[in-house]
Tab-separated table of C-alpha atoms in Angstrom:
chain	number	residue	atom	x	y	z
J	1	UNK	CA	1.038	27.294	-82.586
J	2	UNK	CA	3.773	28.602	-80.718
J	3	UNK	CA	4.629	27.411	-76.733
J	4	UNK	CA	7.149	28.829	-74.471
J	5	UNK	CA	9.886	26.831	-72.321
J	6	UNK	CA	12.529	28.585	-70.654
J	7	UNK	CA	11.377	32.632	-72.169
J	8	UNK	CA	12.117	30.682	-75.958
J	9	UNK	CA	8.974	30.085	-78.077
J	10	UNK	CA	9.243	26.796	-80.005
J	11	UNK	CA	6.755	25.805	-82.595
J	12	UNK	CA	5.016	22.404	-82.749
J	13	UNK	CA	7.139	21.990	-85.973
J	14	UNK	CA	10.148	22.243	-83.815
J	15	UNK	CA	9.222	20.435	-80.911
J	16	UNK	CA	7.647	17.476	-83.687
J	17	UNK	CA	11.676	17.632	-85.190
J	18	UNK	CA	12.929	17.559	-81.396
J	19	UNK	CA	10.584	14.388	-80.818
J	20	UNK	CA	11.726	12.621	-84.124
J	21	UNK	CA	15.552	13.205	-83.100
J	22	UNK	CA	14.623	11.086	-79.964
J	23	UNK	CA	13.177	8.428	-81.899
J	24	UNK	CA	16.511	8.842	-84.098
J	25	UNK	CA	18.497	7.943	-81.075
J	26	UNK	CA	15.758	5.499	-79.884
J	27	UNK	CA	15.959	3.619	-82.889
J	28	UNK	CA	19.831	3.862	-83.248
J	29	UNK	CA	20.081	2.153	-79.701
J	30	UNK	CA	17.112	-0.388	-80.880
J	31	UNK	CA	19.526	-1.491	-83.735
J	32	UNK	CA	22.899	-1.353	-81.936
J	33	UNK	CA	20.761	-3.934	-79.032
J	34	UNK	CA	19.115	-6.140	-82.053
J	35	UNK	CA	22.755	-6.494	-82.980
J	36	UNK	CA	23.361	-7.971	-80.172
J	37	UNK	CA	20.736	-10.643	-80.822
J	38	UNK	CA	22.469	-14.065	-80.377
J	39	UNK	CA	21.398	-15.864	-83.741
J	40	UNK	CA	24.112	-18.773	-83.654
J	41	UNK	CA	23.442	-21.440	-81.232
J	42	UNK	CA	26.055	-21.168	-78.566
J	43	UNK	CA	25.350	-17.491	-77.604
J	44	UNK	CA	21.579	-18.144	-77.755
J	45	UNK	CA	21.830	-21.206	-75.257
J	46	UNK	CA	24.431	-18.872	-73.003
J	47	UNK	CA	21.638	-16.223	-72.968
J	48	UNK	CA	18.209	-18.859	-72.216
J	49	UNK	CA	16.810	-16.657	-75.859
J	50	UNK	CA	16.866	-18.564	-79.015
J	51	UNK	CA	13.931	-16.795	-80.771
J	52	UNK	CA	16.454	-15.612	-83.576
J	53	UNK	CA	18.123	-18.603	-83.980
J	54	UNK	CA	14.595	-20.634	-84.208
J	55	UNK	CA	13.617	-17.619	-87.337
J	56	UNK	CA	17.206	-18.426	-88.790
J	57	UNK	CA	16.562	-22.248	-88.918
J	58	UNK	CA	13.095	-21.885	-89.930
J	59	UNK	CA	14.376	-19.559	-92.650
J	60	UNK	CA	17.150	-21.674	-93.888
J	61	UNK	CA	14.752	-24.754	-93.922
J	62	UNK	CA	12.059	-22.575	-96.021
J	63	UNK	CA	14.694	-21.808	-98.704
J	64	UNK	CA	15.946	-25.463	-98.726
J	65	UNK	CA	12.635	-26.790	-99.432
J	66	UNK	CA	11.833	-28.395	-96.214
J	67	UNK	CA	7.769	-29.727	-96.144
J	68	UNK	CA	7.264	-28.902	-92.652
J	69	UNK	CA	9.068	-26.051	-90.381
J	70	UNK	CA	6.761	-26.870	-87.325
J	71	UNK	CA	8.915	-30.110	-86.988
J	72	UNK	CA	11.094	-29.507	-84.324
J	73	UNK	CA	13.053	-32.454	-85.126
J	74	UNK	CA	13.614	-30.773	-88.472
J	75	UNK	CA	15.235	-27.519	-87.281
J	76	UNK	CA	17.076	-29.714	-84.217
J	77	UNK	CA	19.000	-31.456	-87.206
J	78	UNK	CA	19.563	-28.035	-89.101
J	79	UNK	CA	20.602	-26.585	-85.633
J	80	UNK	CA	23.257	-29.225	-85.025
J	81	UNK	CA	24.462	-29.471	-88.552
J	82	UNK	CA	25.265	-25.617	-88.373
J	83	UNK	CA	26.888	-26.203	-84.654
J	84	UNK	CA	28.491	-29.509	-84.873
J	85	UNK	CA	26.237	-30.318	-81.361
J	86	UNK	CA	22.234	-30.409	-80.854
J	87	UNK	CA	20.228	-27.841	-78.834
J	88	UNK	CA	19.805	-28.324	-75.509
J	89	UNK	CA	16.394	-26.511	-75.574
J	90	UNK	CA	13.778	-26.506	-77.189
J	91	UNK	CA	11.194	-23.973	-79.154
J	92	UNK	CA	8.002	-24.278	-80.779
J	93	UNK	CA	7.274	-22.721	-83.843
J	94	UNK	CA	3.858	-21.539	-84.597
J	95	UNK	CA	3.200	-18.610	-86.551
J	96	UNK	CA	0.550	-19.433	-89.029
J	97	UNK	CA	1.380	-20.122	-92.666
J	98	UNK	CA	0.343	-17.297	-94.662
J	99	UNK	CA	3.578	-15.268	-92.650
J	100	UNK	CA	6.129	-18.229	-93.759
J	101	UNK	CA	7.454	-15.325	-96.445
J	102	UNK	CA	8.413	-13.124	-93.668
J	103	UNK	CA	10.627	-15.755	-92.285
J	104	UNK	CA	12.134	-16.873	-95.846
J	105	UNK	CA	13.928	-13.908	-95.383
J	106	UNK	CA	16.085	-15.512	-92.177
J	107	UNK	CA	17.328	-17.969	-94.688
J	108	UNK	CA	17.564	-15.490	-97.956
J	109	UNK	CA	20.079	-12.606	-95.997
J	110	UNK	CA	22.116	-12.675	-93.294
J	111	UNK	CA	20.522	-13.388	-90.031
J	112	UNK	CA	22.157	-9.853	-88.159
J	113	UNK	CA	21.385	-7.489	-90.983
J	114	UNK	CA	17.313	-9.261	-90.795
J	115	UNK	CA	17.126	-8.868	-86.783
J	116	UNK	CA	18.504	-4.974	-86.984
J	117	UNK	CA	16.490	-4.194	-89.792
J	118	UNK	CA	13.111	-5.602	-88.663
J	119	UNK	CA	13.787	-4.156	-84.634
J	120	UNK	CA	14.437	-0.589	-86.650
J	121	UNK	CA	11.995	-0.877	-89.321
J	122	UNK	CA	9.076	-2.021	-86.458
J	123	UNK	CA	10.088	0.819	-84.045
J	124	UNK	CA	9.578	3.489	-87.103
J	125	UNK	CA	6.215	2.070	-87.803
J	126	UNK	CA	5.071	1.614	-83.963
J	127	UNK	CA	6.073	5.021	-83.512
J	128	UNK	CA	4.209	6.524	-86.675
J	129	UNK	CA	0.889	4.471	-85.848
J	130	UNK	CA	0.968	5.716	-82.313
J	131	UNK	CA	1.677	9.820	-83.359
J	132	UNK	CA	-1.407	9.301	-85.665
J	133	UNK	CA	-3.382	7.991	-82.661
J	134	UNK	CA	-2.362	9.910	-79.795
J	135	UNK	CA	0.240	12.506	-80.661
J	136	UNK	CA	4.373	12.551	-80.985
J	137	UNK	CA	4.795	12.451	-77.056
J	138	UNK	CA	3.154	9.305	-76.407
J	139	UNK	CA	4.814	7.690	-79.463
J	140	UNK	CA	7.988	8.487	-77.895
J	141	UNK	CA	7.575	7.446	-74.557
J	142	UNK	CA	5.952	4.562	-75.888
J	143	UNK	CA	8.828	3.865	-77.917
J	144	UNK	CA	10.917	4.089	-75.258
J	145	UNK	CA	8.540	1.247	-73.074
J	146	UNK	CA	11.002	-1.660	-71.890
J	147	UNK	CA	9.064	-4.043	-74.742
J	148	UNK	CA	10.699	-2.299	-77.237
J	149	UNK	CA	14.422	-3.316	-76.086
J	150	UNK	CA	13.473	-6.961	-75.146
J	151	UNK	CA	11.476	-7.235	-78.482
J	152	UNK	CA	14.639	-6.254	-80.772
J	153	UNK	CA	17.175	-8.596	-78.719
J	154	UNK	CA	15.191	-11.179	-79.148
J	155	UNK	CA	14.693	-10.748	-83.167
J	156	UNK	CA	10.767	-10.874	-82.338
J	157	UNK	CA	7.495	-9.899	-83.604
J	158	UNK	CA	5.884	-7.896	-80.409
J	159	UNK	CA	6.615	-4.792	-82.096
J	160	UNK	CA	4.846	-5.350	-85.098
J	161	UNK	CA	1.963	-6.907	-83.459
J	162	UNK	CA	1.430	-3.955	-81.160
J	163	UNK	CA	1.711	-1.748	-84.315
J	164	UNK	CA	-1.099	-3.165	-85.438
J	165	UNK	CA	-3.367	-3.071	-82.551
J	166	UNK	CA	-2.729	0.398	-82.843
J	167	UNK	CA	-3.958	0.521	-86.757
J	168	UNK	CA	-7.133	-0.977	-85.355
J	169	UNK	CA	-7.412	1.890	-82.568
J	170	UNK	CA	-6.984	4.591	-85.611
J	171	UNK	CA	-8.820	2.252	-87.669
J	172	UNK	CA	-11.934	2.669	-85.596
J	173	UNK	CA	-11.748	6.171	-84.186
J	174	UNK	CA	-9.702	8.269	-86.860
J	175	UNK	CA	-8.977	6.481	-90.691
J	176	UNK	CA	-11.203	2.987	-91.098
J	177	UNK	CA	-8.582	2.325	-94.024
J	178	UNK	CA	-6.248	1.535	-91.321
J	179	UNK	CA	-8.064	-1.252	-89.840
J	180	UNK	CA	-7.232	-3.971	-92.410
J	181	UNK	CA	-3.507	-3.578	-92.573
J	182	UNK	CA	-3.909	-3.422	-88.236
J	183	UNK	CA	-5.822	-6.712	-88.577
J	184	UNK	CA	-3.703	-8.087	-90.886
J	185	UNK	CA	-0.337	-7.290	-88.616
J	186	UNK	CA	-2.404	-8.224	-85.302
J	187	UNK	CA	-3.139	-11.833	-86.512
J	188	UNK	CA	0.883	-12.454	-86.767
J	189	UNK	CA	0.328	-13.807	-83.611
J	190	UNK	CA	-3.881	-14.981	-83.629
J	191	UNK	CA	-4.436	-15.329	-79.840
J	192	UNK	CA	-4.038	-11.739	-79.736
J	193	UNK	CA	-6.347	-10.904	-82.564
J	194	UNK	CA	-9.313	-13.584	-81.798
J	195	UNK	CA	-10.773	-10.904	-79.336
J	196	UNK	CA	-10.352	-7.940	-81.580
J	197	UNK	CA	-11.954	-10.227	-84.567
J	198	UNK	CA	-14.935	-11.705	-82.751
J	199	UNK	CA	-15.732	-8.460	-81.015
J	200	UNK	CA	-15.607	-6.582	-85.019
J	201	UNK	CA	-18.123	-9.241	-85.895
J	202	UNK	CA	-20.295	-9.030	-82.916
J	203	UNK	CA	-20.304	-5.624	-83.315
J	204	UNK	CA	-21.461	-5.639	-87.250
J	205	UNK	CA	-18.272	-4.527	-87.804
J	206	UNK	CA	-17.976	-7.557	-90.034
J	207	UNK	CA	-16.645	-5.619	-93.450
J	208	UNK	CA	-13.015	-5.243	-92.036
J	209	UNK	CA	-12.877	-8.752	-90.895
J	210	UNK	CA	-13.978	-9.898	-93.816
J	211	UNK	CA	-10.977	-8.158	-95.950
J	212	UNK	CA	-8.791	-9.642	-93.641
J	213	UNK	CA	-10.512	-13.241	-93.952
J	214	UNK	CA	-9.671	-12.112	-98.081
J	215	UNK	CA	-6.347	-11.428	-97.805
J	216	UNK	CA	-5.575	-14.520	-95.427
J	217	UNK	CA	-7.112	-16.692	-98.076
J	218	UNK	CA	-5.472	-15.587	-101.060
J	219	UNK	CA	-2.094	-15.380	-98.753
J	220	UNK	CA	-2.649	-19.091	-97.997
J	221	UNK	CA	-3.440	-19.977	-101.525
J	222	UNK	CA	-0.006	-18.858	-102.275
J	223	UNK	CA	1.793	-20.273	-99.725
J	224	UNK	CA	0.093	-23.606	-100.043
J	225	UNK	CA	1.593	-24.174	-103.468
J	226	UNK	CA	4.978	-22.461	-102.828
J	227	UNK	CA	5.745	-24.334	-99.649
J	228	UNK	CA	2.808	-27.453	-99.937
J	229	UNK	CA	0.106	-28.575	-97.665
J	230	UNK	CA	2.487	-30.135	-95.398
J	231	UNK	CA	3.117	-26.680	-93.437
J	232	UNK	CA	-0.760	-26.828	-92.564
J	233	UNK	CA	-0.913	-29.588	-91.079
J	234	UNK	CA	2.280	-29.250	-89.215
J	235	UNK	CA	1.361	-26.610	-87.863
J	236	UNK	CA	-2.352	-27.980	-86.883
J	237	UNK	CA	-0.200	-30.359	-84.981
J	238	UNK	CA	2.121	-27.777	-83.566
J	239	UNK	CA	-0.776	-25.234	-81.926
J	240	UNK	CA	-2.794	-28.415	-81.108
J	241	UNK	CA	0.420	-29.509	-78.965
J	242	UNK	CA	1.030	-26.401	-76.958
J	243	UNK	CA	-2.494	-25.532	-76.038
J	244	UNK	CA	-3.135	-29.210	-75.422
J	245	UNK	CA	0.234	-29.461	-73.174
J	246	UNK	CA	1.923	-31.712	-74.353
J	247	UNK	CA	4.817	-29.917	-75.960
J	248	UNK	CA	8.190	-30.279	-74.151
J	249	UNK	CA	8.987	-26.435	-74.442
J	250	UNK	CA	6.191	-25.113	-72.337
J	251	UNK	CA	7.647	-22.887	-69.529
J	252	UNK	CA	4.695	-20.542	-67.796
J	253	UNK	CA	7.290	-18.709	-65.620
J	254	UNK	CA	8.716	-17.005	-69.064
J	255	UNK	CA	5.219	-15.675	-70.062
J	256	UNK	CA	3.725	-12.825	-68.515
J	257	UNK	CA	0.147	-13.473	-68.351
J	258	UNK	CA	-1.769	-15.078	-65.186
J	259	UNK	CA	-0.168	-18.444	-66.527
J	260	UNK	CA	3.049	-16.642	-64.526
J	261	UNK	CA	1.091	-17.486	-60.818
J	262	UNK	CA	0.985	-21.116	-62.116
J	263	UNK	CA	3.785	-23.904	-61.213
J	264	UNK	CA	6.591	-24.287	-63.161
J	265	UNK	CA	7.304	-27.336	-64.905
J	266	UNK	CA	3.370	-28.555	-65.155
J	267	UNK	CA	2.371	-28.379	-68.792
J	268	UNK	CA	-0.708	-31.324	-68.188
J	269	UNK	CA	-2.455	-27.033	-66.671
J	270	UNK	CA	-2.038	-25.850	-70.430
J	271	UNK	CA	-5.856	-27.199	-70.984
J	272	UNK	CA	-7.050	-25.058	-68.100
J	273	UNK	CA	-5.126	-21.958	-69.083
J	274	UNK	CA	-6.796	-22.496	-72.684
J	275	UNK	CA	-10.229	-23.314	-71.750
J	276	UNK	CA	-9.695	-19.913	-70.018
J	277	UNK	CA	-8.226	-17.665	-72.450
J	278	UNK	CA	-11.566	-18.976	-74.516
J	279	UNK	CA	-14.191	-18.036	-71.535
J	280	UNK	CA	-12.154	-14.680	-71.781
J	281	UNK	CA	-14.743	-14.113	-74.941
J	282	UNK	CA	-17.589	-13.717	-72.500
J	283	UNK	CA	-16.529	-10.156	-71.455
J	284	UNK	CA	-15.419	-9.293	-74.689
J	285	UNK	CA	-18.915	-9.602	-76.502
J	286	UNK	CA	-20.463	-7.881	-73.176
J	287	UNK	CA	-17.512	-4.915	-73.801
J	288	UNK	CA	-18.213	-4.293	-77.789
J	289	UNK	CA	-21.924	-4.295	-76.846
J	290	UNK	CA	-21.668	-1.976	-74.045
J	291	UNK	CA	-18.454	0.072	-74.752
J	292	UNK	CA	-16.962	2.648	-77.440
J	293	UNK	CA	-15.494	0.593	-79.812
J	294	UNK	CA	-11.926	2.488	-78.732
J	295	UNK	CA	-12.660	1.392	-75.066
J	296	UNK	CA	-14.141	-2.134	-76.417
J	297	UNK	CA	-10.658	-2.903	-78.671
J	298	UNK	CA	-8.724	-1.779	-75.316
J	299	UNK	CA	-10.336	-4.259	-73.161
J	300	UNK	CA	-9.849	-6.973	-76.094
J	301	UNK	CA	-6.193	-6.756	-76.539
J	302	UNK	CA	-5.095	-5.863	-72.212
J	303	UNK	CA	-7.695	-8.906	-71.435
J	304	UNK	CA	-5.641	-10.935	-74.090
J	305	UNK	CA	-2.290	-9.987	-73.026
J	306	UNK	CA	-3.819	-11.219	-69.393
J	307	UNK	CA	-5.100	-14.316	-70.615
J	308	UNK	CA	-3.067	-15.979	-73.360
J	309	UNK	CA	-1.680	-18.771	-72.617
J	310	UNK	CA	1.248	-17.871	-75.052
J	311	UNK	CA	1.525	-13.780	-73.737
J	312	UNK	CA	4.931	-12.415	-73.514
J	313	UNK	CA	6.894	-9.188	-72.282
J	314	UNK	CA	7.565	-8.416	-75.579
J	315	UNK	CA	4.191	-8.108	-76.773
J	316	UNK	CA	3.134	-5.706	-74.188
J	317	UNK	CA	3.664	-2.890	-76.845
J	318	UNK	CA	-0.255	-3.708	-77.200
J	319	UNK	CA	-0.469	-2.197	-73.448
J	320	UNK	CA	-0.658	1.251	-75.616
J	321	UNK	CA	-4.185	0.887	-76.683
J	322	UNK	CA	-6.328	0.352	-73.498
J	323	UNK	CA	-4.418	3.393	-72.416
J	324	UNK	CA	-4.994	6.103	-74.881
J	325	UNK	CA	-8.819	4.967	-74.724
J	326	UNK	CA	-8.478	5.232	-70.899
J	327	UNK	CA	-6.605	8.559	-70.042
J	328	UNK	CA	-7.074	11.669	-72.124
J	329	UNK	CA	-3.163	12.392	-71.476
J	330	UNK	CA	-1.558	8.811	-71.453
J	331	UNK	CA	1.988	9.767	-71.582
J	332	UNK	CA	2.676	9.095	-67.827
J	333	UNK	CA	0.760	5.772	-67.399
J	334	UNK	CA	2.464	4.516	-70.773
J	335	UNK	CA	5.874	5.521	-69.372
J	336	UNK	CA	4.636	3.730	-66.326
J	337	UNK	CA	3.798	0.511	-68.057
J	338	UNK	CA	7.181	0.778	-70.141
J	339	UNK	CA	9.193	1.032	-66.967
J	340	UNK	CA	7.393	-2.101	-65.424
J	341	UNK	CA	8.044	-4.090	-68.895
J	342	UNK	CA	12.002	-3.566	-68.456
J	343	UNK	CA	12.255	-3.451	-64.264
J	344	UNK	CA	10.194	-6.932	-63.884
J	345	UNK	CA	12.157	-8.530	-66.462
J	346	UNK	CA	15.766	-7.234	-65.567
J	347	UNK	CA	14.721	-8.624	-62.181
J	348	UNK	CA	13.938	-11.838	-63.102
J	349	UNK	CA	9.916	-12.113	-61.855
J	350	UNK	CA	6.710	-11.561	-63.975
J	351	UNK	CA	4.040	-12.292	-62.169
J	352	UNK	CA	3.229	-8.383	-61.738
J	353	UNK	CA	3.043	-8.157	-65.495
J	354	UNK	CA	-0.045	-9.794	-65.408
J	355	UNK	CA	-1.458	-7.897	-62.460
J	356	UNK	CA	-0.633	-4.838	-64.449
J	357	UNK	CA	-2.947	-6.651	-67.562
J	358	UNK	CA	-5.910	-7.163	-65.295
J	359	UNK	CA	-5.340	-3.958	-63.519
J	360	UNK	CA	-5.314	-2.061	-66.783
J	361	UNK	CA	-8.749	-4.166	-68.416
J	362	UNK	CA	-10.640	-2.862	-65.299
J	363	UNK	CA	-9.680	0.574	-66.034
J	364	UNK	CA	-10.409	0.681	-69.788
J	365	UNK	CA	-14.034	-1.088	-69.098
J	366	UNK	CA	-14.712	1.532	-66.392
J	367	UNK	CA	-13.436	4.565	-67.580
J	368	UNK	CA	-15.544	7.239	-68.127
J	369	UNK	CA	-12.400	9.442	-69.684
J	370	UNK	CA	-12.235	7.637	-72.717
J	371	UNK	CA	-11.628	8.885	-76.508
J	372	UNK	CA	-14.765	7.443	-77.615
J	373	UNK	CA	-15.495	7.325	-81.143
């Protein structure tokens, strides 16, 4: 097919090859900002974004043989013995046990070379998923979405998280042998994929989920006798702290869900902002019973972005999914969303992040527009 711009006809193979040069460049700039990421412990205090540093220690403590990473204690004393002072923050660490591997690698190469590689490596496979959903534009501009930048200082997951909310999306409208390795990527971070997993199930969709449930088990099996049954239950106690409140490193106005509108500085409302996200489950099974299961997975991962307690800017790659299943062309409302990721947070204020989640659940439910499956 052939299209015209400026009396010059340029195929789609060309314009496909003009599209992938802007990635190019994308992810050149994604690399030369990850580089950037402060990973020692001065720079990240200067900057108020330790994320990389708390991967490095947990990394370094992994390949040392340390029993329990969640110990915050544990990574304080690596953190000062590295810096000759202790932090004067602090960060939880929660990522469930079956991904410890991923962070091994923190302690196994150098720190910089990990946080470029992983920000380049997750923008490549963001933009692939979303081309296979929704075509090479909306990759791009996606791509481009203010996540992506804030996501590869940082050294953070979001990226590969909201690659595989996309894998479900494909999964469930275009190749159903994506939707394990989505599911699978999605649960890096579980309070995004509870929604998507509960609605699969309610949905008898339960084949998927149980794949998943396979591969988590024999993932844990491994991990349990390479790093011992300590990491379980520290991290039991570490979830059980922060959605209980009582963890010292709880700071709502850094999130970007509703938990933004809350008070700073008042952890003892972490209960209420859990017992919420958990009521949030209500209008999920009412969306996979009334919904296309492209509209249903939209309104599971925007209403989880809106109500985790633990949502962040970075994360809000996800954002992509409720709208391709809203808009048939979703380029402008995703460059929209992107813009809103990296004005809000240059500014300084979130709160309209989560406006922009509940705004954007209402649409997916009521759309009539949808790519239904």
């Amino acid at each position: 097919m052939m299209r015209h711009t400026g009396g010059r006809a340029i195929s789609d193979k060309q314009q496909e090859l003009v599209l992938w040069l802007n990635t190019l460049v994308l992810a050149i700039a994604c690399g030369f900002i990850a580089r950037r990421s402060p990973t020692a412990s001065s720079a990240c205090e200067e900057f108020n974004c330790c994320d990389a540093m708390v991967f490095r220690g947990v990394g370094n403590l992994l390949v040392t043989g340390e029993p329990n990473v969640y110990d915050w204690n544990q990574l304080a004393a690596w953190w000062g013995g590295i810096s000759g002072t202790a932090p004067s923050i602090v960060l939880p660490f929660a990522y469930p046990p079956p991904f410890l591997p991923y962070f091994e690698l923190w302690g196994v190469w150098d720190p910089q070379f990990v946080v470029v590689g992983i920000a380049v490596l997750s923008l490549l496979l963001y933009r692939s998923a979303i081309s296979r959903l929704a075509g090479p534009m909306v990759a791009l501009v996606a791509c481009a979405g203010g996540w992506t930048f804030f996501n590869a200082f940082l050294g953070q997951t979001g990226l590969l998280v909201a690659t595989g909310g996309v894998l479900v999306a494909l999964g469930l409208s275009k190749n159903p042998r994506a939707l394990l390795p989505g599911l699978i990527l999605l649960s890096l971070k579980p309070h995004y994929a509870l929604y998507t997993l509960v609605g699969l199930v309610l949905s008898g969709r339960w084949k998927p989920v149980a794949q998943t449930a396979a591969v988590g088990a024999l993932l844990s099996v491994w991990v349990t006798f390479r790093y011992g049954t300590t990491q379980w239950m520290g991290w039991i106690e570490a979830i059980t702290e922060e959605l209980g409140g009582s963890h010292p490193s709880l700071d709502f106005e850094h999130m970007s869900g509703w938990i933004t509108l809350l008070p700073a500085g008042k952890p003892e409302l972490a209960p209420l902002a859990t017992l919420l996200f958990f009521l949030g489950l209500v209008p999920i099974a009412m969306a996979w019973n009334r919904l296309s299961p492209t509209r249903a997975l939209g309104v599971s991962l925007a209403l989880a972005c809106l109500l985790s307690p633990h949502a962040h800017p970075y994360d809000l790659g996800l954002w992509v999914v409720p709208a391709i299943a809203t808009w048939k062309e979703p380029t402008k409302p995703v460059l929209g969303l992107g813009l809103l990721v990296l004005i809000t947070c240059s500014l300084g204020f979130r709160f309209p992040l989560a406006i922009a989640s509940a705004w954007l659940t209402w649409q997916c439910w009521r759309s009539q527009s949808s790519q239904a499956n």
